[in-house]
Amino acid sequence: MISEAERIEALEAAQKLVDCLSEDSESARSESTRVQALQAANALTRSLERPEDGLIKFAYSPTIWMAIRTCVHMNVFNILVEKETTSAREVAEKAGADEIIIRRLLRVITSYGYAVEKGDGLYGINEWTKHMQNRLTQGMITYIFDHSMPAIAAAPEWFKENGFQNPTDPRNGPFQKAFGTNIPIFQWLALPENKERWDAANTFFEGDRGNRPSWVTWFPVQDELLSGKIDDQAPLLVDVAGGRGHDLLEFINQFPCVKGKYVLQDLQKVLDSATNLPAAVEKRAIDFFNESPVKGAKIYYMKFILHDYADPEALHILKNVISSMEKGYSYLVINDFILPDTGCPLIAAEWDLMMLTLMSAMERTESQWRSLFYAAGLSIKGLYQPPGDGQGIIVVAL
Ligand SMILES: C[S@@+](CC[C@H](N)C(=O)[O-])C[C@H]1O[C@@H](n2cnc3c(N)ncnc32)[C@H](O)[C@@H]1O
């Protein structure tokens, strides 16, 4: 039975969804509309779901995540995409697994819509299945499941032991409690015995914006950053801790006519695994807790770096970037979430807690960004929110 109140709430949410999608125009097909429509669809689901059932579904949802992680371990998604229809027995043989396990895991996966059930023990694929066999997706699944699940499970106890304080020490947080260490996560991942974990982490970083649009597609790069004089002897863009160079590549592909020198900075170990870069990109190993060797670039770009640290470490990193910047010429471009004070999109709020559990760090609101840059002696030229619910851009100068 649906009560009158539930019926009205559901109809209102459905109307919002229809309003979002009914106009056939470019703006109706935009990223912002997609995100609004998704929010309306979620509200519609919530209005029809009873709290008791919704909570049970939510409490049991880690089983879906476990099934996905195990299927990645067994290569199940790669096996499924080989053919239109695959039997549980074939999957079991190719995966070296027990057929009953394949059936039980795929029961959850198909009922969630990540593959298609075509009969008793017969499976087909859809767009989700294809996505699951992508190398970057599998890096994300492996890295996030293996590290965040233990850290999230340890978090309530960590809070209790630490007086329910906000973790800010990269050596002491839920991650350290879960893994029995006092080493910050990046240093821990870089230990020789964690080679596979480190590789999964870097593969995850290559694709960790999901499908949200890259800053180079929505931010007015030419007008805001490249309209003044450009010193062609100095680097145009330095990607500070840019991983394997994926963001640099996006920039170069978006602006093929912009000539300039590009520098990819990261730990030597990460640069060694960045093997597909064009000749215009120079690799320079750094430790961003020490002074940066590349001076006077037009743009220093940092994505997903400051959100990895609480303010003391973030200020330390900023000081080193500042010492490379030329007053009146260089810009620092931060590509991170800018959380609203109210009505935060769920993905950004979740990302914040991911930073909390893994890194004792945080996503920041506009006022938190402002006070961080003020403390670093930097002035904000502009804060820009992306279409949809992705990461914003903050342009700062000396
Ligand atoms: C969250 S990832 C972000 C990577 C890239 N900017 C992106 O958005 O995909 C953090 C990066 O910081 C690098 N990193 C961690 N500690 C570092 C250090 N002390 N010096 C330089 N880079 C470091 C990691 O290797 C990793 O590439």
CSV table of C-alpha atoms and ligand atoms in Angstrom, one decimal:
chain,number,residue,atom,x,y,z
A,1,MET,CA,0.0,0.0,0.0
A,2,ILE,CA,1.2,3.5,-0.8
A,3,SER,CA,0.0,6.2,1.6
A,4,GLU,CA,-1.4,9.4,0.2
A,5,ALA,CA,1.6,11.3,1.5
A,6,GLU,CA,4.0,8.9,-0.3
A,7,ARG,CA,2.0,9.1,-3.5
A,8,ILE,CA,2.2,12.9,-3.5
A,9,GLU,CA,5.9,12.9,-2.7
A,10,ALA,CA,6.6,10.4,-5.5
A,11,LEU,CA,4.5,12.4,-8.0
A,12,GLU,CA,6.3,15.6,-7.1
A,13,ALA,CA,9.7,13.9,-7.6
A,14,ALA,CA,8.5,12.3,-10.8
A,15,GLN,CA,7.3,15.7,-12.1
A,16,LYS,CA,10.7,17.2,-11.3
A,17,LEU,CA,12.3,14.5,-13.3
A,18,VAL,CA,10.0,15.0,-16.2
A,19,ASP,CA,10.6,18.8,-16.1
A,20,CYS,CA,14.3,18.2,-16.2
A,21,LEU,CA,14.2,15.9,-19.2
A,22,SER,CA,11.3,17.1,-21.3
A,23,GLU,CA,12.9,20.1,-23.0
A,24,ASP,CA,14.7,19.1,-26.1
A,25,SER,CA,17.5,21.6,-26.2
A,26,GLU,CA,21.3,21.7,-25.7
A,27,SER,CA,20.9,23.0,-22.2
A,28,ALA,CA,18.5,20.2,-21.3
A,29,ARG,CA,21.1,17.7,-22.4
A,30,SER,CA,23.8,19.4,-20.3
A,31,GLU,CA,25.8,17.9,-17.4
A,32,SER,CA,23.9,20.1,-14.9
A,33,THR,CA,20.6,18.8,-16.2
A,34,ARG,CA,21.8,15.2,-16.0
A,35,VAL,CA,22.8,15.7,-12.3
A,36,GLN,CA,19.5,17.4,-11.4
A,37,ALA,CA,17.6,14.6,-13.1
A,38,LEU,CA,19.6,12.0,-11.2
A,39,GLN,CA,18.8,13.8,-7.9
A,40,ALA,CA,15.1,13.9,-8.8
A,41,ALA,CA,15.2,10.1,-9.6
A,42,ASN,CA,16.9,9.4,-6.3
A,43,ALA,CA,14.2,11.4,-4.5
A,44,LEU,CA,11.6,9.4,-6.3
A,45,THR,CA,13.2,6.1,-5.2
A,46,ARG,CA,13.4,7.3,-1.6
A,47,SER,CA,9.8,8.4,-1.6
A,48,LEU,CA,8.6,4.9,-2.5
A,49,GLU,CA,11.2,3.0,-0.4
A,50,ARG,CA,10.2,2.3,3.2
A,51,PRO,CA,12.8,3.4,5.8
A,52,GLU,CA,13.1,-0.2,7.2
A,53,ASP,CA,13.7,-1.7,3.7
A,54,GLY,CA,15.9,1.1,2.5
A,55,LEU,CA,18.1,0.7,5.5
A,56,ILE,CA,18.4,-3.1,5.2
A,57,LYS,CA,19.2,-2.7,1.5
A,58,PHE,CA,21.9,-0.1,2.4
A,59,ALA,CA,23.3,-2.2,5.2
A,60,TYR,CA,23.6,-5.2,2.9
A,61,SER,CA,25.0,-3.2,0.0
A,62,PRO,CA,28.7,-4.0,0.8
A,63,THR,CA,27.9,-7.5,-0.4
A,64,ILE,CA,27.5,-6.0,-3.9
A,65,TRP,CA,30.9,-4.3,-3.6
A,66,MET,CA,32.4,-7.6,-2.3
A,67,ALA,CA,30.9,-9.4,-5.3
A,68,ILE,CA,32.4,-6.9,-7.7
A,69,ARG,CA,35.8,-7.0,-6.1
A,70,THR,CA,35.8,-10.8,-6.2
A,71,CYS,CA,34.7,-10.9,-9.8
A,72,VAL,CA,37.6,-8.5,-10.7
A,73,HIS,CA,39.9,-10.9,-8.9
A,74,MET,CA,38.6,-13.8,-11.0
A,75,ASN,CA,38.5,-11.8,-14.2
A,76,VAL,CA,34.8,-12.5,-14.5
A,77,PHE,CA,33.9,-9.3,-16.3
A,78,ASN,CA,36.6,-9.8,-18.9
A,79,ILE,CA,35.3,-13.4,-19.4
A,80,LEU,CA,31.7,-12.2,-19.8
A,81,VAL,CA,32.4,-9.6,-22.4
A,82,GLU,CA,34.1,-12.2,-24.7
A,83,LYS,CA,30.6,-13.5,-25.9
A,84,GLU,CA,27.0,-12.6,-26.1
A,85,THR,CA,25.9,-15.3,-23.7
A,86,THR,CA,28.1,-17.2,-21.2
A,87,SER,CA,27.1,-20.0,-18.9
A,88,ALA,CA,28.1,-20.2,-15.2
A,89,ARG,CA,30.0,-23.3,-15.9
A,90,GLU,CA,32.1,-21.6,-18.6
A,91,VAL,CA,32.8,-18.6,-16.3
A,92,ALA,CA,33.8,-21.0,-13.5
A,93,GLU,CA,36.1,-23.0,-15.7
A,94,LYS,CA,37.9,-19.9,-17.1
A,95,ALA,CA,38.1,-18.2,-13.7
A,96,GLY,CA,39.3,-21.4,-12.0
A,97,ALA,CA,36.4,-21.0,-9.6
A,98,ASP,CA,33.6,-23.1,-8.0
A,99,GLU,CA,30.4,-22.8,-10.2
A,100,ILE,CA,28.2,-22.2,-7.2
A,101,ILE,CA,30.3,-19.2,-6.2
A,102,ILE,CA,30.0,-17.8,-9.7
A,103,ARG,CA,26.2,-18.2,-9.6
A,104,ARG,CA,25.9,-16.7,-6.1
A,105,LEU,CA,28.1,-13.6,-6.9
A,106,LEU,CA,26.5,-13.1,-10.3
A,107,ARG,CA,23.0,-13.3,-8.8
A,108,VAL,CA,23.8,-10.1,-6.9
A,109,ILE,CA,25.6,-8.5,-9.8
A,110,THR,CA,22.8,-9.2,-12.3
A,111,SER,CA,20.1,-8.1,-9.9
A,112,TYR,CA,22.0,-4.8,-9.5
A,113,GLY,CA,22.1,-4.5,-13.3
A,114,TYR,CA,25.9,-4.8,-13.7
A,115,ALA,CA,25.4,-7.8,-16.1
A,116,VAL,CA,22.3,-9.4,-17.6
A,117,GLU,CA,20.6,-12.7,-16.5
A,118,LYS,CA,19.5,-14.6,-19.6
A,119,GLY,CA,18.3,-17.8,-18.1
A,120,ASP,CA,19.2,-20.2,-15.3
A,121,GLY,CA,23.0,-19.8,-15.1
A,122,LEU,CA,23.3,-17.9,-18.3
A,123,TYR,CA,24.7,-14.4,-18.5
A,124,GLY,CA,24.9,-11.6,-21.0
A,125,ILE,CA,26.4,-8.1,-20.8
A,126,ASN,CA,25.4,-4.5,-20.9
A,127,GLU,CA,27.3,-1.1,-20.7
A,128,TRP,CA,28.0,-1.6,-17.0
A,129,THR,CA,29.7,-5.0,-17.7
A,130,LYS,CA,31.8,-3.5,-20.4
A,131,HIS,CA,32.8,-0.7,-18.0
A,132,MET,CA,33.7,-3.2,-15.3
A,133,GLN,CA,36.4,-4.8,-17.6
A,134,ASN,CA,38.1,-1.4,-18.3
A,135,ARG,CA,41.6,-1.3,-16.9
A,136,LEU,CA,41.0,2.1,-15.1
A,137,THR,CA,37.7,0.8,-13.5
A,138,GLN,CA,39.5,-2.3,-12.2
A,139,GLY,CA,42.2,-0.1,-10.7
A,140,MET,CA,39.6,1.9,-8.9
A,141,ILE,CA,37.7,-1.2,-7.7
A,142,THR,CA,40.9,-2.8,-6.4
A,143,TYR,CA,42.4,0.3,-4.8
A,144,ILE,CA,39.2,1.5,-3.2
A,145,PHE,CA,37.9,-1.8,-2.0
A,146,ASP,CA,41.2,-3.1,-0.6
A,147,HIS,CA,42.1,0.1,1.3
A,148,SER,CA,38.9,2.0,2.0
A,149,MET,CA,36.8,-1.0,3.2
A,150,PRO,CA,39.2,-1.8,6.1
A,151,ALA,CA,39.7,1.9,6.9
A,152,ILE,CA,36.0,2.6,6.9
A,153,ALA,CA,35.3,-0.5,9.1
A,154,ALA,CA,38.0,0.8,11.5
A,155,ALA,CA,36.7,4.4,11.6
A,156,PRO,CA,34.0,4.2,14.3
A,157,GLU,CA,36.5,2.5,16.8
A,158,TRP,CA,39.2,5.0,15.8
A,159,PHE,CA,36.8,7.9,16.6
A,160,LYS,CA,35.9,6.3,19.9
A,161,GLU,CA,39.6,5.9,20.9
A,162,ASN,CA,40.4,9.4,19.8
A,163,GLY,CA,37.6,11.3,21.6
A,164,PHE,CA,35.5,11.7,18.4
A,165,GLN,CA,38.0,14.2,17.1
A,166,ASN,CA,38.6,15.1,13.4
A,167,PRO,CA,41.7,13.2,12.2
A,168,THR,CA,44.3,15.6,10.8
A,169,ASP,CA,47.6,13.6,11.4
A,170,PRO,CA,48.5,11.6,8.3
A,171,ARG,CA,50.2,9.2,10.6
A,172,ASN,CA,47.2,8.5,12.8
A,173,GLY,CA,43.8,7.9,11.4
A,174,PRO,CA,41.4,5.1,10.5
A,175,PHE,CA,43.7,3.8,7.8
A,176,GLN,CA,46.6,3.4,10.2
A,177,LYS,CA,44.3,1.7,12.7
A,178,ALA,CA,43.1,-0.7,10.0
A,179,PHE,CA,46.5,-1.6,8.6
A,180,GLY,CA,48.5,-1.5,11.9
A,181,THR,CA,51.0,1.1,10.8
A,182,ASN,CA,51.9,4.7,11.6
A,183,ILE,CA,53.1,5.5,8.1
A,184,PRO,CA,51.1,7.9,5.9
A,185,ILE,CA,49.2,6.1,3.2
A,186,PHE,CA,51.3,7.2,0.2
A,187,GLN,CA,54.6,6.3,1.9
A,188,TRP,CA,53.0,3.0,3.0
A,189,LEU,CA,51.8,2.2,-0.6
A,190,ALA,CA,55.3,3.0,-1.9
A,191,LEU,CA,56.9,0.2,0.3
A,192,PRO,CA,58.4,-2.6,-1.9
A,193,GLU,CA,56.0,-5.2,-0.4
A,194,ASN,CA,53.0,-3.1,-1.6
A,195,LYS,CA,54.0,-2.9,-5.2
A,196,GLU,CA,50.7,-4.3,-6.5
A,197,ARG,CA,48.7,-2.0,-4.3
A,198,TRP,CA,50.7,1.0,-5.5
A,199,ASP,CA,50.1,0.1,-9.1
A,200,ALA,CA,46.3,-0.2,-8.5
A,201,ALA,CA,46.4,3.2,-6.7
A,202,ASN,CA,48.1,4.9,-9.7
A,203,THR,CA,45.8,3.2,-12.2
A,204,PHE,CA,42.9,4.5,-10.1
A,205,PHE,CA,44.3,8.0,-10.1
A,206,GLU,CA,44.5,7.9,-13.9
A,207,GLY,CA,40.7,7.6,-14.1
A,208,ASP,CA,39.4,8.9,-10.8
A,209,ARG,CA,37.3,11.8,-12.0
A,210,GLY,CA,34.8,9.2,-13.3
A,211,ASN,CA,32.8,10.6,-16.2
A,212,ARG,CA,32.7,14.2,-14.8
A,213,PRO,CA,33.9,16.7,-17.4
A,214,SER,CA,37.6,17.7,-17.4
A,215,TRP,CA,38.3,21.3,-16.4
A,216,VAL,CA,39.7,22.0,-19.8
A,217,THR,CA,36.3,21.4,-21.4
A,218,TRP,CA,34.4,24.0,-19.2
A,219,PHE,CA,36.9,26.4,-17.7
A,220,PRO,CA,37.8,29.4,-19.9
A,221,VAL,CA,41.5,28.5,-20.0
A,222,GLN,CA,42.5,30.8,-22.8
A,223,ASP,CA,40.8,33.9,-21.4
A,224,GLU,CA,41.7,33.4,-17.7
A,225,LEU,CA,45.2,31.9,-18.0
A,226,LEU,CA,46.7,32.3,-21.4
A,227,SER,CA,45.6,35.8,-22.5
A,228,GLY,CA,48.7,37.7,-21.1
A,229,LYS,CA,52.3,37.4,-22.2
A,230,ILE,CA,53.7,33.9,-22.4
A,231,ASP,CA,57.5,33.4,-21.9
A,232,ASP,CA,58.2,30.6,-24.4
A,233,GLN,CA,61.5,29.8,-22.6
A,234,ALA,CA,59.7,28.8,-19.4
A,235,PRO,CA,57.3,25.9,-19.0
A,236,LEU,CA,53.7,26.6,-19.9
A,237,LEU,CA,52.1,24.1,-17.5
A,238,VAL,CA,53.6,22.1,-14.7
A,239,ASP,CA,51.3,19.3,-13.4
A,240,VAL,CA,52.4,19.1,-9.7
A,241,ALA,CA,52.1,15.4,-8.7
A,242,GLY,CA,50.2,14.6,-11.9
A,243,GLY,CA,50.4,10.9,-11.6
A,244,ARG,CA,51.0,9.2,-15.0
A,245,GLY,CA,50.3,12.5,-16.9
A,246,HIS,CA,46.6,11.9,-17.8
A,247,ASP,CA,45.6,15.5,-17.0
A,248,LEU,CA,48.5,16.9,-19.0
A,249,LEU,CA,47.5,14.8,-22.0
A,250,GLU,CA,43.9,16.1,-21.7
A,251,PHE,CA,45.2,19.7,-21.7
A,252,ILE,CA,47.5,19.1,-24.7
A,253,ASN,CA,44.7,17.3,-26.7
A,254,GLN,CA,42.2,20.1,-25.9
A,255,PHE,CA,44.6,22.8,-27.0
A,256,PRO,CA,46.7,21.4,-29.8
A,257,CYS,CA,47.6,24.8,-31.1
A,258,VAL,CA,49.0,26.1,-27.8
A,259,LYS,CA,52.7,25.5,-28.1
A,260,GLY,CA,54.7,25.2,-25.0
A,261,LYS,CA,56.8,23.1,-22.6
A,262,TYR,CA,55.0,20.8,-20.3
A,263,VAL,CA,56.4,19.3,-17.1
A,264,LEU,CA,55.0,16.3,-15.3
A,265,GLN,CA,56.1,16.1,-11.7
A,266,ASP,CA,55.6,13.2,-9.3
A,267,LEU,CA,57.6,10.7,-7.3
A,268,GLN,CA,60.2,9.0,-9.4
A,269,LYS,CA,58.5,5.6,-9.0
A,270,VAL,CA,55.3,7.0,-10.5
A,271,LEU,CA,57.0,8.8,-13.4
A,272,ASP,CA,58.7,5.5,-14.3
A,273,SER,CA,55.2,4.0,-14.9
A,274,ALA,CA,54.2,7.0,-17.1
A,275,THR,CA,55.3,5.6,-20.4
A,276,ASN,CA,53.0,7.1,-23.1
A,277,LEU,CA,53.8,10.8,-23.0
A,278,PRO,CA,54.4,13.0,-26.0
A,279,ALA,CA,57.9,14.5,-26.5
A,280,ALA,CA,56.6,18.0,-25.3
A,281,VAL,CA,56.3,16.6,-21.8
A,282,GLU,CA,59.4,16.5,-19.6
A,283,LYS,CA,59.3,14.3,-16.5
A,284,ARG,CA,60.8,15.8,-13.3
A,285,ALA,CA,60.8,13.7,-10.1
A,286,ILE,CA,59.9,15.7,-7.0
A,287,ASP,CA,59.0,15.3,-3.4
A,288,PHE,CA,56.5,18.1,-2.9
A,289,PHE,CA,57.6,18.5,0.7
A,290,ASN,CA,60.8,19.8,-0.7
A,291,GLU,CA,61.5,22.9,-2.9
A,292,SER,CA,60.3,22.4,-6.5
A,293,PRO,CA,63.0,22.4,-9.1
A,294,VAL,CA,60.9,23.9,-12.0
A,295,LYS,CA,60.7,27.7,-11.7
A,296,GLY,CA,58.7,30.5,-13.4
A,297,ALA,CA,56.1,28.4,-15.2
A,298,LYS,CA,52.9,30.1,-16.4
A,299,ILE,CA,50.6,27.5,-14.8
A,300,TYR,CA,51.2,25.2,-11.8
A,301,TYR,CA,48.3,22.8,-11.8
A,302,MET,CA,47.4,20.6,-8.8
A,303,LYS,CA,44.5,18.1,-9.0
A,304,PHE,CA,43.5,16.0,-6.0
A,305,ILE,CA,46.6,17.0,-4.0
A,306,LEU,CA,45.6,19.5,-1.4
A,307,HIS,CA,42.5,17.4,-0.5
A,308,ASP,CA,44.9,14.6,0.5
A,309,TYR,CA,46.2,16.7,3.4
A,310,ALA,CA,44.9,18.7,6.4
A,311,ASP,CA,46.1,22.3,6.5
A,312,PRO,CA,49.6,22.0,8.0
A,313,GLU,CA,50.8,19.6,5.3
A,314,ALA,CA,48.8,21.5,2.6
A,315,LEU,CA,50.6,24.7,3.6
A,316,HIS,CA,53.9,23.0,3.5
A,317,ILE,CA,53.2,21.8,-0.1
A,318,LEU,CA,51.9,25.2,-1.1
A,319,LYS,CA,55.0,27.0,0.3
A,320,ASN,CA,57.2,24.9,-2.1
A,321,VAL,CA,55.0,25.6,-5.1
A,322,ILE,CA,55.0,29.3,-4.2
A,323,SER,CA,58.7,29.4,-4.1
A,324,SER,CA,58.7,28.4,-7.8
A,325,MET,CA,56.1,30.9,-9.0
A,326,GLU,CA,56.9,34.3,-10.5
A,327,LYS,CA,55.0,37.2,-9.1
A,328,GLY,CA,52.8,38.9,-11.7
A,329,TYR,CA,53.2,36.0,-14.2
A,330,SER,CA,52.5,32.5,-12.7
A,331,TYR,CA,49.2,31.1,-11.7
A,332,LEU,CA,48.4,28.2,-9.4
A,333,VAL,CA,45.4,26.3,-10.5
A,334,ILE,CA,43.7,24.0,-8.0
A,335,ASN,CA,41.3,21.4,-9.3
A,336,ASP,CA,39.4,20.1,-6.3
A,337,PHE,CA,35.9,20.0,-4.8
A,338,ILE,CA,34.7,23.4,-3.5
A,339,LEU,CA,32.0,22.2,-1.1
A,340,PRO,CA,28.9,24.4,-0.7
A,341,ASP,CA,28.0,25.3,2.9
A,342,THR,CA,24.6,23.7,2.5
A,343,GLY,CA,23.1,21.2,0.0
A,344,CYS,CA,26.4,19.4,-0.7
A,345,PRO,CA,26.1,16.9,-3.5
A,346,LEU,CA,26.4,13.3,-2.1
A,347,ILE,CA,29.4,12.4,-4.2
A,348,ALA,CA,31.4,15.3,-2.8
A,349,ALA,CA,30.3,14.6,0.7
A,350,GLU,CA,31.3,10.9,0.3
A,351,TRP,CA,34.7,11.9,-1.2
A,352,ASP,CA,35.3,14.0,1.9
A,353,LEU,CA,34.8,11.0,4.2
A,354,MET,CA,37.0,8.9,1.9
A,355,MET,CA,39.7,11.5,2.4
A,356,LEU,CA,39.1,11.4,6.2
A,357,THR,CA,39.4,7.6,6.5
A,358,LEU,CA,42.3,7.1,4.1
A,359,MET,CA,44.4,10.2,4.6
A,360,SER,CA,43.2,12.1,7.7
A,361,ALA,CA,42.4,14.8,5.2
A,362,MET,CA,39.4,16.7,3.8
A,363,GLU,CA,37.5,18.2,1.0
A,364,ARG,CA,37.2,22.0,1.6
A,365,THR,CA,34.4,24.6,1.5
A,366,GLU,CA,35.0,27.9,-0.1
A,367,SER,CA,35.7,29.6,3.2
A,368,GLN,CA,38.2,26.8,4.2
A,369,TRP,CA,40.0,27.2,0.8
A,370,ARG,CA,40.1,31.0,1.4
A,371,SER,CA,41.6,30.7,4.9
A,372,LEU,CA,44.2,28.1,3.6
A,373,PHE,CA,45.3,30.4,0.8
A,374,TYR,CA,45.3,33.4,3.1
A,375,ALA,CA,47.6,31.5,5.5
A,376,ALA,CA,49.9,30.7,2.5
A,377,GLY,CA,50.0,34.4,1.4
A,378,LEU,CA,48.3,33.7,-1.9
A,379,SER,CA,45.4,35.7,-3.3
A,380,ILE,CA,42.4,34.1,-5.0
A,381,LYS,CA,41.8,35.3,-8.5
A,382,GLY,CA,38.6,33.3,-8.9
A,383,LEU,CA,36.7,30.2,-7.8
A,384,TYR,CA,34.7,28.4,-10.5
A,385,GLN,CA,32.2,25.6,-10.1
A,386,PRO,CA,31.9,23.1,-12.9
A,387,PRO,CA,28.6,22.1,-14.5
A,388,GLY,CA,27.2,19.2,-12.5
A,389,ASP,CA,28.7,18.0,-9.2
A,390,GLY,CA,32.4,17.6,-10.0
A,391,GLN,CA,35.5,19.3,-8.9
A,392,GLY,CA,35.9,23.1,-9.2
A,393,ILE,CA,38.8,25.3,-10.2
A,394,ILE,CA,40.5,27.8,-8.0
A,395,VAL,CA,43.0,30.2,-9.6
A,396,VAL,CA,45.4,31.8,-7.3
A,397,ALA,CA,48.4,34.1,-7.7
A,398,LEU,CA,51.2,35.5,-5.6
B,1,LIG,C1,45.5,11.6,-5.4
B,1,LIG,S1,46.8,11.4,-6.5
B,1,LIG,C2,46.5,12.7,-7.7
B,1,LIG,C3,47.2,12.4,-9.0
B,1,LIG,C4,46.8,13.4,-10.1
B,1,LIG,N1,47.1,14.8,-9.8
B,1,LIG,C5,45.4,13.2,-10.4
B,1,LIG,O1,44.5,14.0,-10.1
B,1,LIG,O2,45.1,12.1,-11.0
B,1,LIG,C6,48.1,12.0,-5.5
B,1,LIG,C7,49.5,12.1,-6.2
B,1,LIG,O3,50.5,12.6,-5.4
B,1,LIG,C8,51.6,11.9,-5.6
B,1,LIG,N2,52.5,12.0,-4.4
B,1,LIG,C9,52.3,11.5,-3.1
B,1,LIG,N3,53.2,12.0,-2.3
B,1,LIG,C10,54.1,12.7,-3.0
B,1,LIG,C11,55.2,13.5,-2.7
B,1,LIG,N4,55.7,13.5,-1.4
B,1,LIG,N5,55.8,14.2,-3.6
B,1,LIG,C12,55.3,14.2,-4.9
B,1,LIG,N6,54.2,13.5,-5.3
B,1,LIG,C13,53.6,12.8,-4.3
B,1,LIG,C14,51.2,10.5,-5.8
B,1,LIG,O4,52.2,9.7,-6.4
B,1,LIG,C15,50.0,10.7,-6.7
B,1,LIG,O5,50.3,10.7,-8.0
